[in-house]
Amino acid sequence: MKLLPKVIVFDLDGTLYEDIHHFNFYAERLRDKLPLQKQEIFWKEYKLAEQGEHTLRIGRVYDVAKDLLLVQQDRIVKEAFKWDGTALSQEEVNQLYPEQITIDLESMLSIGDLWWVPACVAFHHGLSGKSGHRSFLETREFMMTPEFKMNKITNFKEMLQDLREHGVKLVLLTNSPEPDSEVILTKLELQTVFHKKIFNGKKPTLTSNRFEEIALTFNVNYNEILSVGDNWINEILPAQKLGCSTILIDPHHISTDESADIVVETMTQAIPFFKKIIE
């Protein structure tokens, strides 16, 4: 990494915990809001996508309006596929996407983690954005209940406390709402370790704005900030462009060693790198 960081910015979901059993619950909520005749095909396609056997896969972008799955690099579309896997010609790609695309949370969806897999399948089958968001909120409500058990990452809390004691400022930056995020943090026993928490972060649209706010809050330069997350487009690419250091959590093996300063499969694998900061 460029410098020993003075501030570390952490994503929440897929970063501070490694549980994935809630995604089936989310997919069930989405499925139940679809017409009965579409529920079986939804579930089949969701499971294929989850296993990496569908055109929709983590790392791609879903164009909701055109119902196309895109391979992009720095927001330039390189390839485009129909839902059934048929590839568009290069001429068609150039005609449809002559300029950089704008990735957002409504019409051009980055499939950066498992939250987006069942959601995009549901949108393909006609589910509205409003119903999709309701399914997300229902899932977060479930995650707040005692029935939802979470596994803490071994030695992670202690590592964060060591960083605090050595003067490193810790920031949480998540797209999730505050109430359920706070419950999740409490279940992980991490509710008091962060110096600053930003909820409803609207990444990637506002990632750069959030980092500007963080830099001003702690009076640091961007090259003194380390961004840690599991979504390359949300947490890594915008931070890299600002000059921040980055650690990418990549359980799906869709990145390369050049995708971030450090690429690991799990947060557990990242802990030794954090320890080096305070040695």
Coordinates of C-alpha atoms in Angstrom, one line a residue, residues 14-262:
G14 CA -19.9 -8.9 2.9
T15 CA -17.0 -7.2 4.6
L16 CA -17.6 -7.1 8.4
Y17 CA -19.3 -10.5 8.4
E18 CA -19.1 -13.5 6.1
D19 CA -22.6 -15.0 6.5
I20 CA -24.5 -15.6 3.3
H21 CA -27.6 -17.7 4.5
H22 CA -29.8 -14.6 4.4
F23 CA -29.7 -14.4 0.6
N24 CA -32.1 -17.3 0.2
F25 CA -34.5 -15.5 2.5
Y26 CA -34.2 -12.4 0.3
A27 CA -34.7 -14.5 -2.8
E28 CA -37.8 -16.0 -1.3
R29 CA -39.3 -12.6 -0.6
L30 CA -38.6 -11.5 -4.2
R31 CA -40.1 -14.7 -5.6
D32 CA -43.3 -14.4 -3.6
K33 CA -43.9 -11.0 -5.1
L34 CA -43.8 -12.3 -8.7
P35 CA -46.8 -13.8 -10.5
L36 CA -47.2 -17.5 -9.6
Q37 CA -46.4 -18.7 -13.1
K38 CA -43.0 -17.0 -12.9
Q39 CA -41.9 -18.1 -9.5
E40 CA -40.5 -21.5 -10.6
I41 CA -38.3 -20.1 -13.4
F42 CA -37.2 -17.3 -11.1
W43 CA -35.9 -19.8 -8.6
K44 CA -34.2 -21.9 -11.2
E45 CA -32.4 -19.0 -12.7
Y46 CA -31.5 -17.5 -9.3
K47 CA -29.8 -20.8 -8.4
L48 CA -28.0 -21.0 -11.7
A49 CA -26.7 -17.5 -11.3
E50 CA -25.7 -18.1 -7.7
Q51 CA -23.6 -21.0 -8.9
G52 CA -22.0 -19.0 -11.8
E53 CA -23.9 -20.9 -14.5
H54 CA -26.1 -18.2 -15.9
T55 CA -25.4 -15.2 -18.1
L56 CA -26.2 -13.0 -15.1
R57 CA -23.1 -13.2 -12.8
I58 CA -21.2 -11.2 -10.3
G59 CA -19.0 -8.7 -11.9
R60 CA -21.4 -7.8 -14.7
V61 CA -23.8 -4.9 -15.1
Y62 CA -27.6 -5.3 -15.7
D63 CA -29.2 -2.8 -18.0
V64 CA -32.8 -3.0 -16.7
A65 CA -34.4 -1.1 -19.6
K66 CA -32.7 -3.1 -22.3
D67 CA -32.6 -6.3 -20.4
L68 CA -29.0 -6.8 -21.3
L69 CA -26.0 -8.0 -19.2
L70 CA -22.9 -6.0 -19.8
V71 CA -19.2 -6.5 -19.4
Q72 CA -17.6 -3.1 -18.8
Q73 CA -14.2 -1.6 -18.1
D74 CA -14.1 1.9 -16.6
R75 CA -17.8 2.2 -17.6
I76 CA -17.0 1.5 -21.3
V77 CA -19.1 -1.5 -22.4
K78 CA -16.9 -4.1 -24.0
E79 CA -19.5 -6.9 -24.4
A80 CA -23.3 -7.3 -24.1
F81 CA -25.4 -10.4 -23.7
K82 CA -29.1 -11.1 -24.0
W83 CA -30.6 -13.0 -21.0
D84 CA -30.3 -16.3 -22.8
G85 CA -26.6 -15.8 -23.3
T86 CA -26.6 -14.7 -26.9
A87 CA -23.8 -12.2 -27.5
L88 CA -24.4 -8.9 -29.3
S89 CA -22.1 -8.1 -32.2
Q90 CA -19.5 -5.4 -31.6
E91 CA -21.3 -3.1 -33.9
E92 CA -24.5 -3.5 -31.8
V93 CA -22.6 -2.9 -28.6
N94 CA -21.1 0.3 -30.1
Q95 CA -24.4 1.5 -31.3
L96 CA -26.2 0.9 -28.0
Y97 CA -23.4 2.2 -25.7
P98 CA -21.3 4.7 -27.6
E99 CA -20.3 6.5 -24.4
Q100 CA -19.5 5.7 -20.8
I101 CA -22.5 4.2 -18.9
T102 CA -23.6 5.6 -15.6
I103 CA -23.9 2.9 -13.0
D104 CA -26.6 3.6 -10.5
L105 CA -29.0 1.8 -8.1
E106 CA -32.1 1.9 -10.4
S107 CA -31.5 1.4 -14.1
M108 CA -27.9 0.3 -14.6
L109 CA -27.1 -2.1 -11.8
S110 CA -23.7 -3.3 -10.9
I111 CA -23.9 -7.0 -9.9
G112 CA -21.1 -6.5 -7.4
D113 CA -22.3 -8.9 -4.7
L114 CA -24.9 -11.5 -3.9
W115 CA -27.6 -9.0 -3.0
W116 CA -27.9 -8.1 -6.7
V117 CA -28.1 -11.6 -8.1
P118 CA -31.7 -12.5 -7.0
A119 CA -32.8 -8.9 -7.4
C120 CA -31.7 -8.7 -11.1
V121 CA -33.4 -12.0 -11.8
A122 CA -36.6 -10.7 -10.3
F123 CA -36.4 -7.4 -12.3
H124 CA -35.9 -9.5 -15.5
H125 CA -39.2 -11.2 -14.7
G126 CA -41.1 -8.0 -14.2
L127 CA -40.8 -7.2 -10.5
S128 CA -40.9 -3.5 -9.8
G129 CA -38.1 -1.6 -8.1
K130 CA -40.5 -0.7 -5.3
S131 CA -41.3 -4.4 -4.6
G132 CA -37.6 -5.2 -4.8
H133 CA -36.8 -2.6 -2.2
R134 CA -39.6 -3.9 0.0
S135 CA -38.1 -7.4 -0.2
F136 CA -34.7 -6.0 0.8
L137 CA -36.2 -4.2 3.8
E138 CA -38.0 -7.4 4.8
T139 CA -34.7 -9.2 4.7
R140 CA -33.0 -6.6 6.8
E141 CA -35.9 -6.8 9.3
F142 CA -35.3 -10.6 9.5
M143 CA -31.6 -10.0 10.1
M144 CA -32.5 -7.8 13.1
T145 CA -34.4 -10.7 14.8
P146 CA -32.9 -13.1 17.4
E147 CA -33.5 -15.9 15.0
F148 CA -30.9 -14.6 12.6
K149 CA -27.6 -15.8 14.0
M150 CA -24.3 -14.2 12.8
N151 CA -20.8 -15.7 13.0
K152 CA -18.2 -13.2 14.1
I153 CA -14.9 -13.1 12.3
T154 CA -12.3 -14.5 14.6
N155 CA -10.0 -11.8 16.1
F156 CA -11.5 -9.1 14.0
K157 CA -13.0 -7.0 16.8
E158 CA -9.7 -7.2 18.7
M159 CA -7.8 -6.1 15.6
L160 CA -10.1 -3.1 15.2
Q161 CA -9.6 -2.1 18.8
D162 CA -5.8 -2.4 18.3
L163 CA -6.0 0.0 15.3
R164 CA -8.0 2.5 17.4
E165 CA -5.5 2.3 20.2
H166 CA -2.8 3.2 17.7
G167 CA -4.6 6.3 16.5
V168 CA -6.2 4.9 13.3
K169 CA -9.6 6.4 12.7
L170 CA -12.3 3.8 11.7
V171 CA -15.3 4.6 9.5
L172 CA -18.3 2.6 8.5
L173 CA -19.7 3.4 5.0
T174 CA -22.7 1.3 4.0
N175 CA -25.6 1.5 1.6
S176 CA -27.8 -0.1 4.2
P177 CA -30.3 1.8 6.5
E178 CA -29.2 2.8 10.0
P179 CA -31.6 0.8 12.2
D180 CA -30.9 -2.7 10.9
S181 CA -27.2 -1.9 10.4
E182 CA -26.9 -0.9 14.0
V183 CA -28.5 -4.2 15.1
I184 CA -26.1 -6.1 12.9
L185 CA -23.1 -4.2 14.4
T186 CA -24.4 -5.0 17.8
K187 CA -24.7 -8.7 17.0
L188 CA -21.1 -8.6 15.8
E189 CA -20.1 -6.6 18.9
L190 CA -18.8 -3.8 16.7
Q191 CA -21.3 -1.1 17.6
T192 CA -18.7 1.1 19.4
V193 CA -15.5 0.6 17.4
F194 CA -16.2 3.2 14.7
H195 CA -15.3 6.9 15.0
K196 CA -17.8 7.7 12.2
K197 CA -20.7 5.8 10.6
I198 CA -22.4 6.7 7.3
F199 CA -25.6 4.9 6.4
N200 CA -27.6 5.0 3.2
G201 CA -24.3 5.8 1.5
K202 CA -25.7 5.5 -2.1
K203 CA -22.5 3.9 -3.4
P204 CA -21.2 4.0 -6.1
T205 CA -23.1 7.2 -7.1
L206 CA -21.9 9.2 -4.1
T207 CA -18.8 7.2 -3.1
S208 CA -16.5 10.1 -4.0
N209 CA -18.6 12.6 -2.1
R210 CA -18.6 10.4 1.0
F211 CA -14.8 10.1 0.9
E212 CA -14.5 13.8 0.5
E213 CA -16.6 14.2 3.7
I214 CA -14.4 11.6 5.5
A215 CA -11.2 13.4 4.4
L216 CA -12.5 16.7 5.7
T217 CA -13.8 15.2 9.0
F218 CA -10.4 13.7 9.9
N219 CA -8.2 16.3 8.1
V220 CA -6.4 13.8 6.0
N221 CA -5.3 13.4 2.4
Y222 CA -6.8 10.7 0.2
N223 CA -3.5 8.8 0.1
E224 CA -3.9 8.5 3.9
I225 CA -7.2 6.6 3.6
L226 CA -7.6 2.9 3.1
S227 CA -10.9 1.6 1.6
V228 CA -12.0 -1.9 2.4
G229 CA -15.0 -3.7 0.8
D230 CA -16.3 -6.6 -1.3
N231 CA -17.8 -4.6 -4.2
W232 CA -15.2 -3.4 -6.6
I233 CA -17.4 -0.7 -8.3
N234 CA -18.8 0.6 -5.0
E235 CA -15.8 0.7 -2.7
I236 CA -12.6 0.1 -4.7
L237 CA -12.7 1.8 -8.0
P238 CA -13.9 5.3 -6.8
A239 CA -11.4 5.2 -3.9
Q240 CA -8.5 4.3 -6.3
K241 CA -9.4 7.2 -8.5
L242 CA -9.1 9.5 -5.5
G243 CA -5.7 8.1 -4.6
C244 CA -6.7 5.9 -1.6
S245 CA -5.3 2.5 -0.8
T246 CA -7.6 -0.4 -1.2
I247 CA -8.3 -3.9 0.1
L248 CA -10.8 -6.0 -1.9
I249 CA -12.7 -8.9 -0.4
D250 CA -13.3 -11.2 -3.3
P251 CA -15.0 -14.5 -2.3
H252 CA -16.2 -15.1 -5.9
H253 CA -12.7 -14.9 -7.5
I254 CA -13.8 -12.4 -10.2
S255 CA -10.9 -10.0 -9.8
T256 CA -7.2 -10.0 -10.5
D257 CA -4.3 -9.1 -8.3
E258 CA -4.3 -5.7 -10.0
S259 CA -7.9 -5.0 -9.0
A260 CA -6.8 -3.5 -5.6
D261 CA -3.6 -3.0 -3.6
I262 CA -4.5 -6.2 -1.7

